[in-house]
Amino acid sequence: MKVISVMDESFAAYGKVIEGYNFAELLNKLEEVSEKPADHVEYVPSVAALEALPVFTKVQDQIYGGMPIQFGYCNGTNTMLNCLEYHRDSEVNIMADDAILLVAREDDIKDGKLDTSCVKAFKVPKGTAVEVYATTLHYAPCSAKKGEGFRVVIVLPRGTNTDKPAVTPANLEDKMLFARNKWLLAHPDANESKNGAYVGLTGKNIDISADI
């Protein structure tokens, strides 16, 4: 699979690089308060130690226009796609290590299914922040180097990825709702599909281990 730099103009269909902010203190704190698992990925939606930093208010007031947000993280080691998710709003990823994002577009979903041949891979350098648009499907980052892990700060509206609201599905998209503000399409080979996630990915379960 071809891995493209996030600086390439083709990323504009999926998101944008955020400039003008200093995230050094935030990333140092992330390394201080979180582990980097060698054999799995760990996601925590909200971390008080990260949200206590001055940059939290700056991101909330400027990047999110004053909307309530949360600072969490997604750390670990991973080379698989497994699932794709989307939210009703943008997600900001701030990289403490080089990482690769596997992404597709919401309009790639046809009749509740998305062929993984639509997925693109973008490498995001350490220290870079990117906005992933609401119309961009994404999931856990991937390692940028074989055998190495990553730490990534995940910024989302407060409450996202917490307990799923109790709903009676009115349409197909409602069946994809997996957590609060989280619509998920799982590959049939992914563990998430065995835990009740909507199976919506067709084609290969992408593994980029041969491409890094």
PDB file of C-alpha atoms in Angstrom:
ATOM      1  CA  MET A   1       0.000   0.000   0.000  1.00  0.00           C
ATOM      2  CA  LYS A   2       1.366   3.421  -0.899  1.00  0.00           C
ATOM      3  CA  VAL A   3       1.958   5.647   2.137  1.00  0.00           C
ATOM      4  CA  ILE A   4       1.540   9.340   1.295  1.00  0.00           C
ATOM      5  CA  SER A   5       2.823  12.307   3.296  1.00  0.00           C
ATOM      6  CA  VAL A   6       0.103  14.232   5.091  1.00  0.00           C
ATOM      7  CA  MET A   7       1.713  17.305   3.534  1.00  0.00           C
ATOM      8  CA  ASP A   8       0.638  16.079   0.080  1.00  0.00           C
ATOM      9  CA  GLU A   9      -2.217  18.026  -1.480  1.00  0.00           C
ATOM     10  CA  SER A  10      -4.286  14.833  -1.737  1.00  0.00           C
ATOM     11  CA  PHE A  11      -4.849  14.941   2.040  1.00  0.00           C
ATOM     12  CA  ALA A  12      -7.093  17.978   1.522  1.00  0.00           C
ATOM     13  CA  ALA A  13     -10.024  15.648   0.771  1.00  0.00           C
ATOM     14  CA  TYR A  14      -9.696  14.140   4.266  1.00  0.00           C
ATOM     15  CA  GLY A  15      -8.419  16.896   6.538  1.00  0.00           C
ATOM     16  CA  LYS A  16      -5.757  19.530   7.021  1.00  0.00           C
ATOM     17  CA  VAL A  17      -2.548  20.188   8.920  1.00  0.00           C
ATOM     18  CA  ILE A  18      -3.046  22.638  11.804  1.00  0.00           C
ATOM     19  CA  GLU A  19      -0.403  25.340  12.020  1.00  0.00           C
ATOM     20  CA  GLY A  20       0.484  28.091  14.505  1.00  0.00           C
ATOM     21  CA  TYR A  21       0.176  26.129  17.777  1.00  0.00           C
ATOM     22  CA  ASN A  22       2.897  24.931  20.148  1.00  0.00           C
ATOM     23  CA  PHE A  23       2.045  21.454  21.427  1.00  0.00           C
ATOM     24  CA  ALA A  24       5.439  20.659  23.000  1.00  0.00           C
ATOM     25  CA  GLU A  25       4.220  20.826  26.617  1.00  0.00           C
ATOM     26  CA  LEU A  26       1.167  18.691  25.782  1.00  0.00           C
ATOM     27  CA  LEU A  27       3.221  15.987  24.086  1.00  0.00           C
ATOM     28  CA  ASN A  28       5.767  15.934  26.907  1.00  0.00           C
ATOM     29  CA  LYS A  29       2.924  15.465  29.393  1.00  0.00           C
ATOM     30  CA  LEU A  30       1.455  12.663  27.256  1.00  0.00           C
ATOM     31  CA  GLU A  31       4.758  10.790  27.404  1.00  0.00           C
ATOM     32  CA  GLU A  32       4.873  11.342  31.168  1.00  0.00           C
ATOM     33  CA  VAL A  33       1.371  10.057  31.968  1.00  0.00           C
ATOM     34  CA  SER A  34       0.816   7.279  29.406  1.00  0.00           C
ATOM     35  CA  GLU A  35       2.352   4.024  28.241  1.00  0.00           C
ATOM     36  CA  LYS A  36       3.064   2.903  24.674  1.00  0.00           C
ATOM     37  CA  PRO A  37       1.931  -0.757  24.524  1.00  0.00           C
ATOM     38  CA  ALA A  38       4.045  -3.020  22.335  1.00  0.00           C
ATOM     39  CA  ASP A  39       1.324  -5.516  21.410  1.00  0.00           C
ATOM     40  CA  HIS A  40      -1.994  -3.636  21.325  1.00  0.00           C
ATOM     41  CA  VAL A  41      -3.630  -0.206  21.148  1.00  0.00           C
ATOM     42  CA  GLU A  42      -5.039   1.625  24.160  1.00  0.00           C
ATOM     43  CA  TYR A  43      -7.579   4.463  23.834  1.00  0.00           C
ATOM     44  CA  VAL A  44      -8.606   6.762  26.687  1.00  0.00           C
ATOM     45  CA  PRO A  45     -11.196   9.458  25.809  1.00  0.00           C
ATOM     46  CA  SER A  46     -10.376  12.025  28.503  1.00  0.00           C
ATOM     47  CA  VAL A  47      -7.245  12.568  30.629  1.00  0.00           C
ATOM     48  CA  ALA A  48      -7.344  15.194  33.378  1.00  0.00           C
ATOM     49  CA  ALA A  49      -3.576  15.768  33.337  1.00  0.00           C
ATOM     50  CA  LEU A  50      -3.698  16.732  29.654  1.00  0.00           C
ATOM     51  CA  GLU A  51      -6.811  18.870  30.059  1.00  0.00           C
ATOM     52  CA  ALA A  52      -5.177  20.843  32.908  1.00  0.00           C
ATOM     53  CA  LEU A  53      -2.603  22.357  30.534  1.00  0.00           C
ATOM     54  CA  PRO A  54      -3.074  25.908  29.166  1.00  0.00           C
ATOM     55  CA  VAL A  55      -3.181  24.639  25.575  1.00  0.00           C
ATOM     56  CA  PHE A  56      -6.459  22.835  26.331  1.00  0.00           C
ATOM     57  CA  THR A  57      -8.373  26.129  26.606  1.00  0.00           C
ATOM     58  CA  LYS A  58      -6.597  27.455  23.515  1.00  0.00           C
ATOM     59  CA  VAL A  59      -7.675  24.449  21.426  1.00  0.00           C
ATOM     60  CA  GLN A  60     -11.208  24.529  22.842  1.00  0.00           C
ATOM     61  CA  ASP A  61     -11.716  28.249  22.197  1.00  0.00           C
ATOM     62  CA  GLN A  62      -9.895  28.577  18.875  1.00  0.00           C
ATOM     63  CA  ILE A  63      -9.865  25.280  16.979  1.00  0.00           C
ATOM     64  CA  TYR A  64     -13.311  24.203  18.246  1.00  0.00           C
ATOM     65  CA  GLY A  65     -14.763  27.713  18.499  1.00  0.00           C
ATOM     66  CA  GLY A  66     -15.659  27.454  22.173  1.00  0.00           C
ATOM     67  CA  MET A  67     -17.376  24.058  22.066  1.00  0.00           C
ATOM     68  CA  PRO A  68     -16.637  21.743  25.040  1.00  0.00           C
ATOM     69  CA  ILE A  69     -13.928  19.228  24.165  1.00  0.00           C
ATOM     70  CA  GLN A  70     -11.832  16.440  25.652  1.00  0.00           C
ATOM     71  CA  PHE A  71      -8.130  15.568  25.424  1.00  0.00           C
ATOM     72  CA  GLY A  72      -7.510  11.826  25.364  1.00  0.00           C
ATOM     73  CA  TYR A  73      -4.978   9.560  23.732  1.00  0.00           C
ATOM     74  CA  CYS A  74      -4.545   6.548  21.482  1.00  0.00           C
ATOM     75  CA  ASN A  75      -1.238   4.773  22.097  1.00  0.00           C
ATOM     76  CA  GLY A  76       0.256   1.467  21.058  1.00  0.00           C
ATOM     77  CA  THR A  77       1.560  -0.593  18.195  1.00  0.00           C
ATOM     78  CA  ASN A  78      -0.618  -1.449  15.212  1.00  0.00           C
ATOM     79  CA  THR A  79      -0.471  -2.182  11.481  1.00  0.00           C
ATOM     80  CA  MET A  80      -4.090  -3.249  10.821  1.00  0.00           C
ATOM     81  CA  LEU A  81      -7.173  -1.397   9.596  1.00  0.00           C
ATOM     82  CA  ASN A  82      -9.827  -3.553  11.371  1.00  0.00           C
ATOM     83  CA  CYS A  83     -12.535  -0.854  11.441  1.00  0.00           C
ATOM     84  CA  LEU A  84     -13.433   2.619  10.262  1.00  0.00           C
ATOM     85  CA  GLU A  85     -15.385   5.147  12.325  1.00  0.00           C
ATOM     86  CA  TYR A  86     -16.719   8.649  11.928  1.00  0.00           C
ATOM     87  CA  HIS A  87     -18.206  11.375  14.116  1.00  0.00           C
ATOM     88  CA  ARG A  88     -20.557  14.308  13.551  1.00  0.00           C
ATOM     89  CA  ASP A  89     -17.592  16.678  13.814  1.00  0.00           C
ATOM     90  CA  SER A  90     -13.867  16.925  13.208  1.00  0.00           C
ATOM     91  CA  GLU A  91     -11.287  15.050  15.269  1.00  0.00           C
ATOM     92  CA  VAL A  92      -7.840  16.542  15.924  1.00  0.00           C
ATOM     93  CA  ASN A  93      -4.836  14.207  16.184  1.00  0.00           C
ATOM     94  CA  ILE A  94      -1.578  15.525  17.684  1.00  0.00           C
ATOM     95  CA  MET A  95       1.347  13.177  17.114  1.00  0.00           C
ATOM     96  CA  ALA A  96       3.962  12.518  19.803  1.00  0.00           C
ATOM     97  CA  ASP A  97       5.511  10.010  17.378  1.00  0.00           C
ATOM     98  CA  ASP A  98       5.419   9.451  13.644  1.00  0.00           C
ATOM     99  CA  ALA A  99       2.186   7.624  12.820  1.00  0.00           C
ATOM    100  CA  ILE A 100       0.118   6.580   9.817  1.00  0.00           C
ATOM    101  CA  LEU A 101      -3.593   7.283   9.414  1.00  0.00           C
ATOM    102  CA  LEU A 102      -5.743   4.942   7.315  1.00  0.00           C
ATOM    103  CA  VAL A 103      -8.691   6.946   6.011  1.00  0.00           C
ATOM    104  CA  ALA A 104     -11.627   6.861   3.616  1.00  0.00           C
ATOM    105  CA  ARG A 105     -14.543   9.176   2.890  1.00  0.00           C
ATOM    106  CA  GLU A 106     -18.093   8.884   4.159  1.00  0.00           C
ATOM    107  CA  ASP A 107     -19.371   8.997   0.584  1.00  0.00           C
ATOM    108  CA  ASP A 108     -17.358   5.819  -0.117  1.00  0.00           C
ATOM    109  CA  ILE A 109     -20.056   3.977   1.864  1.00  0.00           C
ATOM    110  CA  LYS A 110     -22.502   2.378  -0.566  1.00  0.00           C
ATOM    111  CA  ASP A 111     -25.627   0.663   0.767  1.00  0.00           C
ATOM    112  CA  GLY A 112     -24.055   0.358   4.201  1.00  0.00           C
ATOM    113  CA  LYS A 113     -20.790  -1.151   2.929  1.00  0.00           C
ATOM    114  CA  LEU A 114     -17.341   0.246   2.229  1.00  0.00           C
ATOM    115  CA  ASP A 115     -14.760  -1.578   0.113  1.00  0.00           C
ATOM    116  CA  THR A 116     -11.343  -1.286   1.744  1.00  0.00           C
ATOM    117  CA  SER A 117      -9.791  -0.572  -1.670  1.00  0.00           C
ATOM    118  CA  CYS A 118     -11.040   2.992  -1.043  1.00  0.00           C
ATOM    119  CA  VAL A 119      -8.721   3.401   1.955  1.00  0.00           C
ATOM    120  CA  LYS A 120      -5.676   5.685   1.721  1.00  0.00           C
ATOM    121  CA  ALA A 121      -2.632   5.821   4.027  1.00  0.00           C
ATOM    122  CA  PHE A 122      -1.104   9.125   5.192  1.00  0.00           C
ATOM    123  CA  LYS A 123       2.035   9.469   7.303  1.00  0.00           C
ATOM    124  CA  VAL A 124       1.914  12.226   9.935  1.00  0.00           C
ATOM    125  CA  PRO A 125       5.281  13.327  11.405  1.00  0.00           C
ATOM    126  CA  LYS A 126       5.988  13.622  15.118  1.00  0.00           C
ATOM    127  CA  GLY A 127       4.886  16.983  16.484  1.00  0.00           C
ATOM    128  CA  THR A 128       2.279  17.537  13.758  1.00  0.00           C
ATOM    129  CA  ALA A 129      -1.400  18.205  14.442  1.00  0.00           C
ATOM    130  CA  VAL A 130      -4.046  17.339  11.869  1.00  0.00           C
ATOM    131  CA  GLU A 131      -7.758  17.959  11.678  1.00  0.00           C
ATOM    132  CA  VAL A 132      -9.607  14.876  10.421  1.00  0.00           C
ATOM    133  CA  TYR A 133     -12.882  16.083   8.930  1.00  0.00           C
ATOM    134  CA  ALA A 134     -16.270  14.765  10.076  1.00  0.00           C
ATOM    135  CA  THR A 135     -16.740  13.212   6.618  1.00  0.00           C
ATOM    136  CA  THR A 136     -13.485  11.256   6.939  1.00  0.00           C
ATOM    137  CA  LEU A 137     -13.589   7.681   8.181  1.00  0.00           C
ATOM    138  CA  HIS A 138     -10.624   6.703  10.347  1.00  0.00           C
ATOM    139  CA  TYR A 139      -9.697   4.462  13.262  1.00  0.00           C
ATOM    140  CA  ALA A 140      -6.671   3.721  15.431  1.00  0.00           C
ATOM    141  CA  PRO A 141      -3.412   5.070  13.975  1.00  0.00           C
ATOM    142  CA  CYS A 142      -0.793   2.687  12.648  1.00  0.00           C
ATOM    143  CA  SER A 143       2.910   2.445  13.399  1.00  0.00           C
ATOM    144  CA  ALA A 144       5.145   4.347  10.984  1.00  0.00           C
ATOM    145  CA  LYS A 145       8.143   2.058  11.527  1.00  0.00           C
ATOM    146  CA  LYS A 146       8.197  -1.698  11.907  1.00  0.00           C
ATOM    147  CA  GLY A 147       8.239  -2.753  15.538  1.00  0.00           C
ATOM    148  CA  GLU A 148       7.764   0.785  16.856  1.00  0.00           C
ATOM    149  CA  GLY A 149       4.721   2.193  18.580  1.00  0.00           C
ATOM    150  CA  PHE A 150       3.091   5.609  18.785  1.00  0.00           C
ATOM    151  CA  ARG A 151       1.476   8.079  21.140  1.00  0.00           C
ATOM    152  CA  VAL A 152      -1.238  10.365  19.759  1.00  0.00           C
ATOM    153  CA  VAL A 153      -3.365  12.971  21.551  1.00  0.00           C
ATOM    154  CA  ILE A 154      -6.985  12.640  20.401  1.00  0.00           C
ATOM    155  CA  VAL A 155      -9.164  15.758  20.622  1.00  0.00           C
ATOM    156  CA  LEU A 156     -12.945  15.406  20.267  1.00  0.00           C
ATOM    157  CA  PRO A 157     -16.136  17.052  21.551  1.00  0.00           C
ATOM    158  CA  ARG A 158     -16.685  16.095  25.178  1.00  0.00           C
ATOM    159  CA  GLY A 159     -18.489  12.805  25.660  1.00  0.00           C
ATOM    160  CA  THR A 160     -17.451  11.289  22.337  1.00  0.00           C
ATOM    161  CA  ASN A 161     -16.577   7.572  22.475  1.00  0.00           C
ATOM    162  CA  THR A 162     -18.235   7.109  25.857  1.00  0.00           C
ATOM    163  CA  ASP A 163     -21.307   4.954  26.538  1.00  0.00           C
ATOM    164  CA  LYS A 164     -23.643   4.436  23.599  1.00  0.00           C
ATOM    165  CA  PRO A 165     -27.098   5.979  24.009  1.00  0.00           C
ATOM    166  CA  ALA A 166     -30.023   3.561  24.060  1.00  0.00           C
ATOM    167  CA  VAL A 167     -31.712   3.821  20.662  1.00  0.00           C
ATOM    168  CA  THR A 168     -34.153   1.872  18.542  1.00  0.00           C
ATOM    169  CA  PRO A 169     -32.668   1.926  15.014  1.00  0.00           C
ATOM    170  CA  ALA A 170     -34.770   3.875  12.547  1.00  0.00           C
ATOM    171  CA  ASN A 171     -32.458   3.272   9.582  1.00  0.00           C
ATOM    172  CA  LEU A 172     -29.283   1.510   8.514  1.00  0.00           C
ATOM    173  CA  GLU A 173     -26.953   4.199   9.847  1.00  0.00           C
ATOM    174  CA  ASP A 174     -28.464   3.848  13.313  1.00  0.00           C
ATOM    175  CA  LYS A 175     -27.220   0.242  13.314  1.00  0.00           C
ATOM    176  CA  MET A 176     -23.659   1.573  12.921  1.00  0.00           C
ATOM    177  CA  LEU A 177     -23.853   3.585  16.155  1.00  0.00           C
ATOM    178  CA  PHE A 178     -21.304   1.919  18.455  1.00  0.00           C
ATOM    179  CA  ALA A 179     -20.687   4.552  21.147  1.00  0.00           C
ATOM    180  CA  ARG A 180     -21.628   8.150  21.830  1.00  0.00           C
ATOM    181  CA  ASN A 181     -20.936  10.188  18.668  1.00  0.00           C
ATOM    182  CA  LYS A 182     -19.228   7.148  17.097  1.00  0.00           C
ATOM    183  CA  TRP A 183     -20.501   5.333  14.004  1.00  0.00           C
ATOM    184  CA  LEU A 184     -18.420   2.230  13.271  1.00  0.00           C
ATOM    185  CA  LEU A 185     -17.978  -0.122  10.324  1.00  0.00           C
ATOM    186  CA  ALA A 186     -16.047  -3.256  11.265  1.00  0.00           C
ATOM    187  CA  HIS A 187     -14.247  -5.788   9.088  1.00  0.00           C
ATOM    188  CA  PRO A 188     -15.580  -9.324   9.621  1.00  0.00           C
ATOM    189  CA  ASP A 189     -12.088 -10.406  10.764  1.00  0.00           C
ATOM    190  CA  ALA A 190     -11.861  -7.696  13.443  1.00  0.00           C
ATOM    191  CA  ASN A 191     -12.519  -8.364  17.114  1.00  0.00           C
ATOM    192  CA  GLU A 192     -15.041  -5.516  17.123  1.00  0.00           C
ATOM    193  CA  SER A 193     -17.315  -7.505  14.796  1.00  0.00           C
ATOM    194  CA  LYS A 194     -17.353 -10.305  17.346  1.00  0.00           C
ATOM    195  CA  ASN A 195     -18.395  -7.787  20.005  1.00  0.00           C
ATOM    196  CA  GLY A 196     -21.527  -6.598  18.241  1.00  0.00           C
ATOM    197  CA  ALA A 197     -20.149  -3.946  15.880  1.00  0.00           C
ATOM    198  CA  TYR A 198     -21.869  -3.444  12.550  1.00  0.00           C
ATOM    199  CA  VAL A 199     -19.976  -5.372   9.845  1.00  0.00           C
ATOM    200  CA  GLY A 200     -19.616  -2.875   7.038  1.00  0.00           C
ATOM    201  CA  LEU A 201     -16.128  -3.309   5.559  1.00  0.00           C
ATOM    202  CA  THR A 202     -15.633  -5.565   2.548  1.00  0.00           C
ATOM    203  CA  GLY A 203     -12.418  -6.604   0.842  1.00  0.00           C
ATOM    204  CA  LYS A 204      -9.077  -7.153   2.577  1.00  0.00           C
ATOM    205  CA  ASN A 205      -8.470  -6.218   6.172  1.00  0.00           C
ATOM    206  CA  ILE A 206      -5.523  -3.944   5.352  1.00  0.00           C
ATOM    207  CA  ASP A 207      -2.172  -4.666   7.004  1.00  0.00           C
ATOM    208  CA  ILE A 208       0.575  -2.123   6.288  1.00  0.00           C
ATOM    209  CA  SER A 209       3.375  -4.120   7.934  1.00  0.00           C
ATOM    210  CA  ALA A 210       5.021  -4.724   4.539  1.00  0.00           C
ATOM    211  CA  ASP A 211       4.880  -1.016   3.666  1.00  0.00           C
ATOM    212  CA  ILE A 212       6.729   0.478   6.645  1.00  0.00           C
TER     213      ILE A 212
END
